[in-house]
Amino acid sequence: MGNSEIWELIAKHLSGESTTEEEVELASWINSSEVNRRIYEQVEQAWAESQRDSAPQRLARGKAMVFGRIRRDKHSWWKRTSVVSQVAAALLVVALSWYGYTKMQPQNQAVALRTVQNDGEPKELLLPDGSTVWLNSKSQIRYADNFSGKTREIFLKGEAFFDIKRDESKPFIVHAGSLATQVMGTSFNIRAYVEWSDIEVTVSSGKVSVSDSTGVIGELVSDQQLSYQKSTGRFTRQLVKSRNASLWKEGELIFDAETFEEVAQILERRYQVHIQFDNNKIKNRPVSARFSKDESLQQILYMVGLVTNTEAMFNDGTDIRIRGKN
């Protein structure tokens, strides 16, 4: 991987807009040597000091500016006084130092990562450290085969429930979108589907620390939930029944004032169907309901139709259209 690719990955990570695959690439580079880890920590510190008091929206705008500075004449960066320009300059200084140092260093191989993709029913997995993960439908995790580094890190896309074996010497970190959730030993649920506007972290036991590119944004204990809006960086915390957030492991479905569109996305993943709506008004109607694993998709949509004044039209079993009733 070339130098310019590394700095682009770092910039996207710090601005909170990297994909799961890019996070995996960056983690592999960081964990491949102690030199790489130190370089990343220097850049992260420079960014944090400049951005900690900035609005989250500024981070997203800053990404494009950082990329522009990386690709243009490096000396022109110092002519600008914005915070992002200063961070870009910090990136350059560290990059030049790293380049000079690594010319004399042997090339390290990237850490091997295992990828587990679940497209069916909820799946239980045993991790190398003895921790347990339940992976929901249409979800994916990536992690090192043996957790040989100073931390145990996983990259999540979708939804998973974690029951972590305690190890105070080696923190467990889950990367989901622009959030990092760190624990020693506890159980918690993370919902971070790419197509959803929010990321939710719900704690069942113990304590977790949640961070974004600005630093720690909250610490949660049992029956607390953090909802993070990906587009703005805003977040809320609330008390919940944490068991409800993970009942999907047992095949149950619980909807708590979620939009019909969000409900449809959950049903699409579970039943491998495609659901479309006649209009946007129907999509935004709220749904609160609970269904057991024994209820069919037809039964669920019929009951949801009663509370949303809609009906579901099935075509060949996999193509469903939701229309409003008169």
mmCIF file of C-alpha atoms in Angstrom:
data_model
loop_
_atom_site.group_PDB
_atom_site.id
_atom_site.type_symbol
_atom_site.label_atom_id
_atom_site.label_comp_id
_atom_site.label_asym_id
_atom_site.label_seq_id
_atom_site.Cartn_x
_atom_site.Cartn_y
_atom_site.Cartn_z
ATOM 1 C CA MET A 1 0.000 0.000 0.000
ATOM 2 C CA GLY A 2 1.437 3.359 -1.039
ATOM 3 C CA ASN A 3 1.996 6.360 1.220
ATOM 4 C CA SER A 4 -0.761 8.436 -0.386
ATOM 5 C CA GLU A 5 -3.237 5.590 0.171
ATOM 6 C CA ILE A 6 -2.301 5.403 3.839
ATOM 7 C CA TRP A 7 -2.869 9.128 4.433
ATOM 8 C CA GLU A 8 -6.175 8.999 2.605
ATOM 9 C CA LEU A 9 -7.314 6.089 4.795
ATOM 10 C CA ILE A 10 -6.258 7.971 7.929
ATOM 11 C CA ALA A 11 -8.002 11.159 6.820
ATOM 12 C CA LYS A 12 -11.232 9.320 6.054
ATOM 13 C CA HIS A 13 -11.090 7.481 9.387
ATOM 14 C CA LEU A 14 -10.511 10.650 11.392
ATOM 15 C CA SER A 15 -13.321 12.465 9.579
ATOM 16 C CA GLY A 16 -15.664 9.569 10.364
ATOM 17 C CA GLU A 17 -16.551 8.645 6.804
ATOM 18 C CA SER A 18 -14.513 5.535 5.990
ATOM 19 C CA THR A 19 -16.184 2.298 4.979
ATOM 20 C CA THR A 20 -15.838 -0.971 6.887
ATOM 21 C CA GLU A 21 -13.388 -2.235 4.275
ATOM 22 C CA GLU A 22 -11.269 0.910 4.607
ATOM 23 C CA GLU A 23 -11.303 0.574 8.393
ATOM 24 C CA VAL A 24 -10.042 -2.982 8.017
ATOM 25 C CA GLU A 25 -7.243 -1.848 5.692
ATOM 26 C CA LEU A 26 -6.205 0.878 8.102
ATOM 27 C CA ALA A 27 -6.283 -1.477 11.098
ATOM 28 C CA SER A 28 -4.107 -3.951 9.226
ATOM 29 C CA TRP A 29 -1.551 -1.251 8.497
ATOM 30 C CA ILE A 30 -1.590 0.055 12.093
ATOM 31 C CA ASN A 31 -1.209 -3.410 13.614
ATOM 32 C CA SER A 32 1.490 -4.532 11.202
ATOM 33 C CA SER A 33 4.240 -2.759 13.156
ATOM 34 C CA GLU A 34 4.922 -0.664 16.215
ATOM 35 C CA VAL A 35 6.245 2.098 13.947
ATOM 36 C CA ASN A 36 2.928 2.313 12.102
ATOM 37 C CA ARG A 37 1.021 2.418 15.380
ATOM 38 C CA ARG A 38 3.139 5.295 16.691
ATOM 39 C CA ILE A 39 2.700 7.218 13.448
ATOM 40 C CA TYR A 40 -1.061 6.810 13.581
ATOM 41 C CA GLU A 41 -1.218 7.859 17.252
ATOM 42 C CA GLN A 42 0.701 11.073 16.434
ATOM 43 C CA VAL A 43 -1.665 11.955 13.622
ATOM 44 C CA GLU A 44 -4.722 11.100 15.718
ATOM 45 C CA GLN A 45 -3.484 13.307 18.554
ATOM 46 C CA ALA A 46 -2.881 16.246 16.205
ATOM 47 C CA TRP A 47 -6.357 15.863 14.750
ATOM 48 C CA ALA A 48 -8.046 15.480 18.150
ATOM 49 C CA GLU A 49 -6.387 18.575 19.588
ATOM 50 C CA SER A 50 -7.592 20.659 16.656
ATOM 51 C CA GLN A 51 -11.066 19.184 16.285
ATOM 52 C CA ARG A 52 -12.277 18.260 19.746
ATOM 53 C CA ASP A 53 -14.214 21.506 20.156
ATOM 54 C CA SER A 54 -15.476 21.637 16.567
ATOM 55 C CA ALA A 55 -18.977 20.784 15.445
ATOM 56 C CA PRO A 56 -19.315 17.256 13.995
ATOM 57 C CA GLN A 57 -20.448 18.698 10.665
ATOM 58 C CA ARG A 58 -17.048 20.316 10.349
ATOM 59 C CA LEU A 59 -15.390 16.900 10.392
ATOM 60 C CA ALA A 60 -17.238 15.760 7.302
ATOM 61 C CA ARG A 61 -16.342 18.957 5.443
ATOM 62 C CA GLY A 62 -12.782 18.624 6.669
ATOM 63 C CA LYS A 63 -12.263 15.301 4.940
ATOM 64 C CA ALA A 64 -12.487 16.789 1.472
ATOM 65 C CA MET A 65 -10.153 19.607 2.454
ATOM 66 C CA VAL A 66 -7.581 17.195 3.863
ATOM 67 C CA PHE A 67 -7.659 15.173 0.655
ATOM 68 C CA GLY A 68 -7.164 18.324 -1.388
ATOM 69 C CA ARG A 69 -4.142 19.371 0.663
ATOM 70 C CA ILE A 70 -2.615 15.901 0.346
ATOM 71 C CA ARG A 71 -2.874 15.944 -3.424
ATOM 72 C CA ARG A 72 -1.757 19.555 -4.041
ATOM 73 C CA ASP A 73 1.435 21.486 -3.527
ATOM 74 C CA LYS A 74 2.341 20.771 0.097
ATOM 75 C CA HIS A 75 3.924 24.189 0.719
ATOM 76 C CA SER A 76 0.644 25.981 0.003
ATOM 77 C CA TRP A 77 -0.984 24.406 3.052
ATOM 78 C CA TRP A 78 0.737 26.795 5.437
ATOM 79 C CA LYS A 79 -0.822 29.789 3.689
ATOM 80 C CA ARG A 80 -4.252 28.891 5.073
ATOM 81 C CA THR A 81 -5.252 29.321 8.703
ATOM 82 C CA SER A 82 -8.295 27.059 9.051
ATOM 83 C CA VAL A 83 -8.171 24.250 11.595
ATOM 84 C CA VAL A 84 -8.491 21.655 8.856
ATOM 85 C CA SER A 85 -5.516 23.116 7.007
ATOM 86 C CA GLN A 86 -3.454 22.910 10.160
ATOM 87 C CA VAL A 87 -4.423 19.276 10.584
ATOM 88 C CA ALA A 88 -3.560 18.588 6.961
ATOM 89 C CA ALA A 89 -0.176 20.148 7.590
ATOM 90 C CA ALA A 90 0.266 17.939 10.632
ATOM 91 C CA LEU A 91 -0.534 14.957 8.433
ATOM 92 C CA LEU A 92 2.172 16.042 6.000
ATOM 93 C CA VAL A 93 4.834 16.537 8.679
ATOM 94 C CA VAL A 94 4.184 13.091 10.115
ATOM 95 C CA ALA A 95 4.060 11.613 6.614
ATOM 96 C CA LEU A 96 7.470 13.022 5.708
ATOM 97 C CA SER A 97 8.954 11.816 8.986
ATOM 98 C CA TRP A 98 7.453 8.385 8.455
ATOM 99 C CA TYR A 99 8.699 8.217 4.885
ATOM 100 C CA GLY A 100 12.269 8.991 5.902
ATOM 101 C CA TYR A 101 12.184 6.513 8.752
ATOM 102 C CA THR A 102 10.576 3.607 6.917
ATOM 103 C CA LYS A 103 13.032 3.800 3.987
ATOM 104 C CA MET A 104 15.426 2.079 6.406
ATOM 105 C CA GLN A 105 12.863 -0.359 7.855
ATOM 106 C CA PRO A 106 11.914 -3.845 6.592
ATOM 107 C CA GLN A 107 8.426 -4.158 5.132
ATOM 108 C CA ASN A 108 5.962 -5.818 7.503
ATOM 109 C CA GLN A 109 3.186 -8.088 6.380
ATOM 110 C CA ALA A 110 -0.416 -7.087 7.147
ATOM 111 C CA VAL A 111 -2.287 -8.875 9.909
ATOM 112 C CA ALA A 112 -4.499 -11.673 8.564
ATOM 113 C CA LEU A 113 -8.175 -10.865 9.038
ATOM 114 C CA ARG A 114 -11.025 -13.333 9.142
ATOM 115 C CA THR A 115 -14.342 -12.276 7.602
ATOM 116 C CA VAL A 116 -17.660 -13.782 8.717
ATOM 117 C CA GLN A 117 -20.765 -12.869 6.717
ATOM 118 C CA ASN A 118 -24.246 -13.950 7.811
ATOM 119 C CA ASP A 119 -27.093 -13.830 5.293
ATOM 120 C CA GLY A 120 -29.529 -16.122 7.098
ATOM 121 C CA GLU A 121 -30.829 -16.748 10.601
ATOM 122 C CA PRO A 122 -28.974 -15.249 13.610
ATOM 123 C CA LYS A 123 -25.648 -17.025 14.019
ATOM 124 C CA GLU A 124 -23.569 -17.602 17.172
ATOM 125 C CA LEU A 125 -19.768 -17.349 16.866
ATOM 126 C CA LEU A 126 -16.915 -18.086 19.273
ATOM 127 C CA LEU A 127 -14.002 -15.638 19.032
ATOM 128 C CA PRO A 128 -10.315 -16.541 19.603
ATOM 129 C CA ASP A 129 -10.368 -15.072 23.143
ATOM 130 C CA GLY A 130 -13.417 -17.077 24.241
ATOM 131 C CA SER A 131 -15.878 -14.198 23.742
ATOM 132 C CA THR A 132 -19.201 -14.865 22.025
ATOM 133 C CA VAL A 133 -20.813 -12.928 19.190
ATOM 134 C CA TRP A 134 -24.319 -13.281 17.803
ATOM 135 C CA LEU A 135 -24.439 -12.020 14.221
ATOM 136 C CA ASN A 136 -27.783 -10.869 12.804
ATOM 137 C CA SER A 137 -28.933 -11.405 9.227
ATOM 138 C CA LYS A 138 -27.146 -9.417 6.489
ATOM 139 C CA SER A 139 -24.327 -8.579 8.907
ATOM 140 C CA GLN A 140 -20.570 -8.979 8.765
ATOM 141 C CA ILE A 141 -17.615 -8.922 11.167
ATOM 142 C CA ARG A 142 -13.870 -8.875 10.515
ATOM 143 C CA TYR A 143 -11.183 -9.613 13.085
ATOM 144 C CA ALA A 144 -7.636 -10.879 13.496
ATOM 145 C CA ASP A 145 -7.313 -14.656 13.686
ATOM 146 C CA ASN A 146 -5.584 -14.704 17.052
ATOM 147 C CA PHE A 147 -5.975 -11.236 18.670
ATOM 148 C CA SER A 148 -2.191 -11.150 19.050
ATOM 149 C CA GLY A 149 -1.879 -7.353 19.408
ATOM 150 C CA LYS A 150 -2.370 -5.099 22.424
ATOM 151 C CA THR A 151 -6.101 -4.871 21.744
ATOM 152 C CA ARG A 152 -8.858 -7.153 20.509
ATOM 153 C CA GLU A 153 -10.501 -5.341 17.586
ATOM 154 C CA ILE A 154 -13.513 -6.189 15.451
ATOM 155 C CA PHE A 155 -15.052 -4.342 12.503
ATOM 156 C CA LEU A 156 -18.824 -4.634 12.293
ATOM 157 C CA LYS A 157 -21.207 -3.916 9.454
ATOM 158 C CA GLY A 158 -24.815 -4.640 10.402
ATOM 159 C CA GLU A 159 -25.956 -5.831 13.831
ATOM 160 C CA ALA A 160 -24.347 -8.026 16.473
ATOM 161 C CA PHE A 161 -24.632 -8.870 20.158
ATOM 162 C CA PHE A 162 -21.337 -9.258 22.035
ATOM 163 C CA ASP A 163 -20.662 -11.153 25.254
ATOM 164 C CA ILE A 164 -17.023 -10.312 25.947
ATOM 165 C CA LYS A 165 -14.612 -12.303 28.082
ATOM 166 C CA ARG A 166 -12.937 -9.956 30.526
ATOM 167 C CA ASP A 167 -9.252 -9.178 29.965
ATOM 168 C CA GLU A 168 -8.072 -5.940 31.592
ATOM 169 C CA SER A 169 -4.707 -6.120 29.825
ATOM 170 C CA LYS A 170 -6.273 -6.253 26.358
ATOM 171 C CA PRO A 171 -9.320 -4.015 25.736
ATOM 172 C CA PHE A 172 -11.971 -5.183 23.264
ATOM 173 C CA ILE A 173 -12.901 -2.585 20.611
ATOM 174 C CA VAL A 174 -15.755 -2.786 18.104
ATOM 175 C CA HIS A 175 -15.512 -0.446 15.103
ATOM 176 C CA ALA A 176 -18.912 0.258 13.538
ATOM 177 C CA GLY A 177 -19.078 3.077 11.011
ATOM 178 C CA SER A 178 -17.516 6.134 12.633
ATOM 179 C CA LEU A 179 -17.940 4.800 16.191
ATOM 180 C CA ALA A 180 -15.563 2.753 18.316
ATOM 181 C CA THR A 181 -16.997 0.947 21.366
ATOM 182 C CA GLN A 182 -14.413 -0.166 23.923
ATOM 183 C CA VAL A 183 -14.905 -2.633 26.778
ATOM 184 C CA MET A 184 -12.942 -4.875 29.099
ATOM 185 C CA GLY A 185 -15.628 -7.474 29.705
ATOM 186 C CA THR A 186 -19.360 -6.917 29.273
ATOM 187 C CA SER A 187 -22.333 -7.643 27.012
ATOM 188 C CA PHE A 188 -23.875 -5.205 24.579
ATOM 189 C CA ASN A 189 -25.680 -4.866 21.252
ATOM 190 C CA ILE A 190 -24.637 -2.689 18.300
ATOM 191 C CA ARG A 191 -26.892 -1.946 15.336
ATOM 192 C CA ALA A 192 -24.970 -0.268 12.513
ATOM 193 C CA TYR A 193 -26.499 -1.125 9.165
ATOM 194 C CA VAL A 194 -24.998 0.914 6.332
ATOM 195 C CA GLU A 195 -28.384 2.037 5.010
ATOM 196 C CA TRP A 196 -29.603 3.291 8.419
ATOM 197 C CA SER A 197 -29.080 6.894 9.452
ATOM 198 C CA ASP A 198 -28.238 6.017 13.082
ATOM 199 C CA ILE A 199 -25.892 3.710 14.956
ATOM 200 C CA GLU A 200 -27.253 2.289 18.229
ATOM 201 C CA VAL A 201 -25.201 0.921 21.126
ATOM 202 C CA THR A 202 -27.199 -0.792 23.895
ATOM 203 C CA VAL A 203 -25.552 -2.191 27.042
ATOM 204 C CA SER A 204 -26.911 -5.312 28.749
ATOM 205 C CA SER A 205 -24.247 -5.655 31.456
ATOM 206 C CA GLY A 206 -21.024 -3.967 32.500
ATOM 207 C CA LYS A 207 -19.801 -0.675 31.061
ATOM 208 C CA VAL A 208 -18.708 0.537 27.624
ATOM 209 C CA SER A 209 -17.015 3.663 26.288
ATOM 210 C CA VAL A 210 -18.183 5.011 22.922
ATOM 211 C CA SER A 211 -15.977 7.285 20.784
ATOM 212 C CA ASP A 212 -16.097 8.999 17.419
ATOM 213 C CA SER A 213 -13.379 10.989 15.652
ATOM 214 C CA THR A 214 -13.653 13.796 18.237
ATOM 215 C CA GLY A 215 -12.953 11.525 21.205
ATOM 216 C CA VAL A 216 -15.111 9.832 23.845
ATOM 217 C CA ILE A 217 -18.751 10.881 23.494
ATOM 218 C CA GLY A 218 -20.284 8.738 26.212
ATOM 219 C CA GLU A 219 -19.933 5.963 28.747
ATOM 220 C CA LEU A 220 -22.848 3.571 29.104
ATOM 221 C CA VAL A 221 -23.860 1.056 31.748
ATOM 222 C CA SER A 222 -26.573 -1.600 31.866
ATOM 223 C CA ASP A 223 -29.921 -0.626 30.275
ATOM 224 C CA GLN A 224 -28.517 2.500 28.647
ATOM 225 C CA GLN A 225 -28.567 3.139 24.908
ATOM 226 C CA LEU A 226 -26.701 5.651 22.754
ATOM 227 C CA SER A 227 -28.120 6.641 19.359
ATOM 228 C CA TYR A 228 -25.625 8.346 17.045
ATOM 229 C CA GLN A 229 -26.705 10.227 13.915
ATOM 230 C CA LYS A 230 -24.099 9.476 11.245
ATOM 231 C CA SER A 231 -24.740 12.551 9.093
ATOM 232 C CA THR A 232 -24.345 15.150 11.855
ATOM 233 C CA GLY A 233 -22.471 13.470 14.709
ATOM 234 C CA ARG A 234 -25.276 14.316 17.135
ATOM 235 C CA PHE A 235 -26.191 11.682 19.699
ATOM 236 C CA THR A 236 -28.695 10.973 22.478
ATOM 237 C CA ARG A 237 -28.639 8.684 25.497
ATOM 238 C CA GLN A 238 -31.659 7.030 27.062
ATOM 239 C CA LEU A 239 -32.752 4.329 29.476
ATOM 240 C CA VAL A 240 -34.149 1.229 27.760
ATOM 241 C CA LYS A 241 -34.964 -2.405 28.409
ATOM 242 C CA SER A 242 -31.723 -3.764 27.029
ATOM 243 C CA ARG A 243 -33.136 -7.257 26.563
ATOM 244 C CA ASN A 244 -35.488 -5.907 23.883
ATOM 245 C CA ALA A 245 -32.527 -4.791 21.763
ATOM 246 C CA SER A 246 -31.169 -8.342 21.523
ATOM 247 C CA LEU A 247 -34.334 -10.450 21.306
ATOM 248 C CA TRP A 248 -33.562 -10.862 17.604
ATOM 249 C CA LYS A 249 -31.095 -13.567 18.731
ATOM 250 C CA GLU A 250 -34.108 -15.676 19.686
ATOM 251 C CA GLY A 251 -35.968 -14.892 16.492
ATOM 252 C CA GLU A 252 -38.301 -12.294 18.004
ATOM 253 C CA LEU A 253 -39.010 -8.886 16.494
ATOM 254 C CA ILE A 254 -39.664 -5.759 18.551
ATOM 255 C CA PHE A 255 -40.479 -2.413 16.955
ATOM 256 C CA ASP A 256 -40.589 0.635 19.211
ATOM 257 C CA ALA A 257 -41.977 3.654 17.330
ATOM 258 C CA GLU A 258 -39.814 2.837 14.325
ATOM 259 C CA THR A 259 -40.850 4.009 10.879
ATOM 260 C CA PHE A 260 -42.554 1.571 8.542
ATOM 261 C CA GLU A 261 -39.544 1.960 6.222
ATOM 262 C CA GLU A 262 -37.177 0.814 8.987
ATOM 263 C CA VAL A 263 -39.486 -2.084 9.794
ATOM 264 C CA ALA A 264 -39.517 -3.054 6.111
ATOM 265 C CA GLN A 265 -35.707 -3.081 6.005
ATOM 266 C CA ILE A 266 -35.605 -5.451 8.979
ATOM 267 C CA LEU A 267 -38.196 -7.730 7.378
ATOM 268 C CA GLU A 268 -36.320 -7.684 4.068
ATOM 269 C CA ARG A 269 -33.153 -8.920 5.766
ATOM 270 C CA ARG A 270 -34.914 -11.614 7.768
ATOM 271 C CA TYR A 271 -37.192 -13.020 5.076
ATOM 272 C CA GLN A 272 -35.065 -12.346 1.974
ATOM 273 C CA VAL A 273 -37.770 -10.295 0.247
ATOM 274 C CA HIS A 274 -38.063 -6.899 -1.427
ATOM 275 C CA ILE A 275 -40.617 -4.408 -0.050
ATOM 276 C CA GLN A 276 -41.602 -1.208 -1.825
ATOM 277 C CA PHE A 277 -44.068 1.523 -0.884
ATOM 278 C CA ASP A 278 -46.663 3.377 -2.912
ATOM 279 C CA ASN A 279 -45.596 6.709 -1.375
ATOM 280 C CA ASN A 280 -43.304 8.284 1.220
ATOM 281 C CA LYS A 281 -46.119 9.069 3.643
ATOM 282 C CA ILE A 282 -46.599 5.356 4.220
ATOM 283 C CA LYS A 283 -42.855 4.901 4.809
ATOM 284 C CA ASN A 284 -42.877 7.388 7.689
ATOM 285 C CA ARG A 285 -45.793 5.936 9.637
ATOM 286 C CA PRO A 286 -44.647 4.749 13.114
ATOM 287 C CA VAL A 287 -44.836 1.093 14.126
ATOM 288 C CA SER A 288 -44.756 -0.320 17.667
ATOM 289 C CA ALA A 289 -45.257 -4.062 17.894
ATOM 290 C CA ARG A 290 -43.756 -7.367 19.024
ATOM 291 C CA PHE A 291 -43.775 -10.632 17.088
ATOM 292 C CA SER A 292 -42.611 -14.130 17.969
ATOM 293 C CA LYS A 293 -40.382 -16.246 15.748
ATOM 294 C CA ASP A 294 -43.365 -18.461 14.891
ATOM 295 C CA GLU A 295 -45.314 -15.715 13.132
ATOM 296 C CA SER A 296 -45.037 -15.623 9.350
ATOM 297 C CA LEU A 297 -44.213 -12.605 7.217
ATOM 298 C CA GLN A 298 -47.822 -12.526 6.003
ATOM 299 C CA GLN A 299 -49.094 -12.411 9.592
ATOM 300 C CA ILE A 300 -46.630 -9.675 10.535
ATOM 301 C CA LEU A 301 -47.514 -7.450 7.591
ATOM 302 C CA TYR A 302 -51.223 -7.996 8.226
ATOM 303 C CA MET A 303 -50.896 -6.862 11.864
ATOM 304 C CA VAL A 304 -48.653 -3.919 10.922
ATOM 305 C CA GLY A 305 -51.238 -3.016 8.275
ATOM 306 C CA LEU A 306 -53.903 -2.698 10.962
ATOM 307 C CA VAL A 307 -51.935 -0.009 12.827
ATOM 308 C CA THR A 308 -50.666 1.812 9.725
ATOM 309 C CA ASN A 309 -53.882 1.551 7.664
ATOM 310 C CA THR A 310 -52.060 -0.258 4.842
ATOM 311 C CA GLU A 311 -52.188 -3.588 3.071
ATOM 312 C CA ALA A 312 -49.434 -5.756 1.620
ATOM 313 C CA MET A 313 -49.688 -7.085 -1.928
ATOM 314 C CA PHE A 314 -47.525 -10.203 -2.524
ATOM 315 C CA ASN A 315 -46.082 -11.024 -5.939
ATOM 316 C CA ASP A 316 -44.372 -14.432 -6.253
ATOM 317 C CA GLY A 317 -43.630 -14.419 -2.534
ATOM 318 C CA THR A 318 -40.509 -12.235 -2.671
ATOM 319 C CA ASP A 319 -41.755 -8.962 -4.177
ATOM 320 C CA ILE A 320 -44.118 -7.062 -1.874
ATOM 321 C CA ARG A 321 -45.860 -3.730 -2.405
ATOM 322 C CA ILE A 322 -47.307 -1.744 0.502
ATOM 323 C CA ARG A 323 -50.232 0.487 -0.357
ATOM 324 C CA GLY A 324 -52.489 2.694 1.728
ATOM 325 C CA LYS A 325 -56.121 1.882 2.333
ATOM 326 C CA ASN A 326 -58.864 4.349 1.560
#
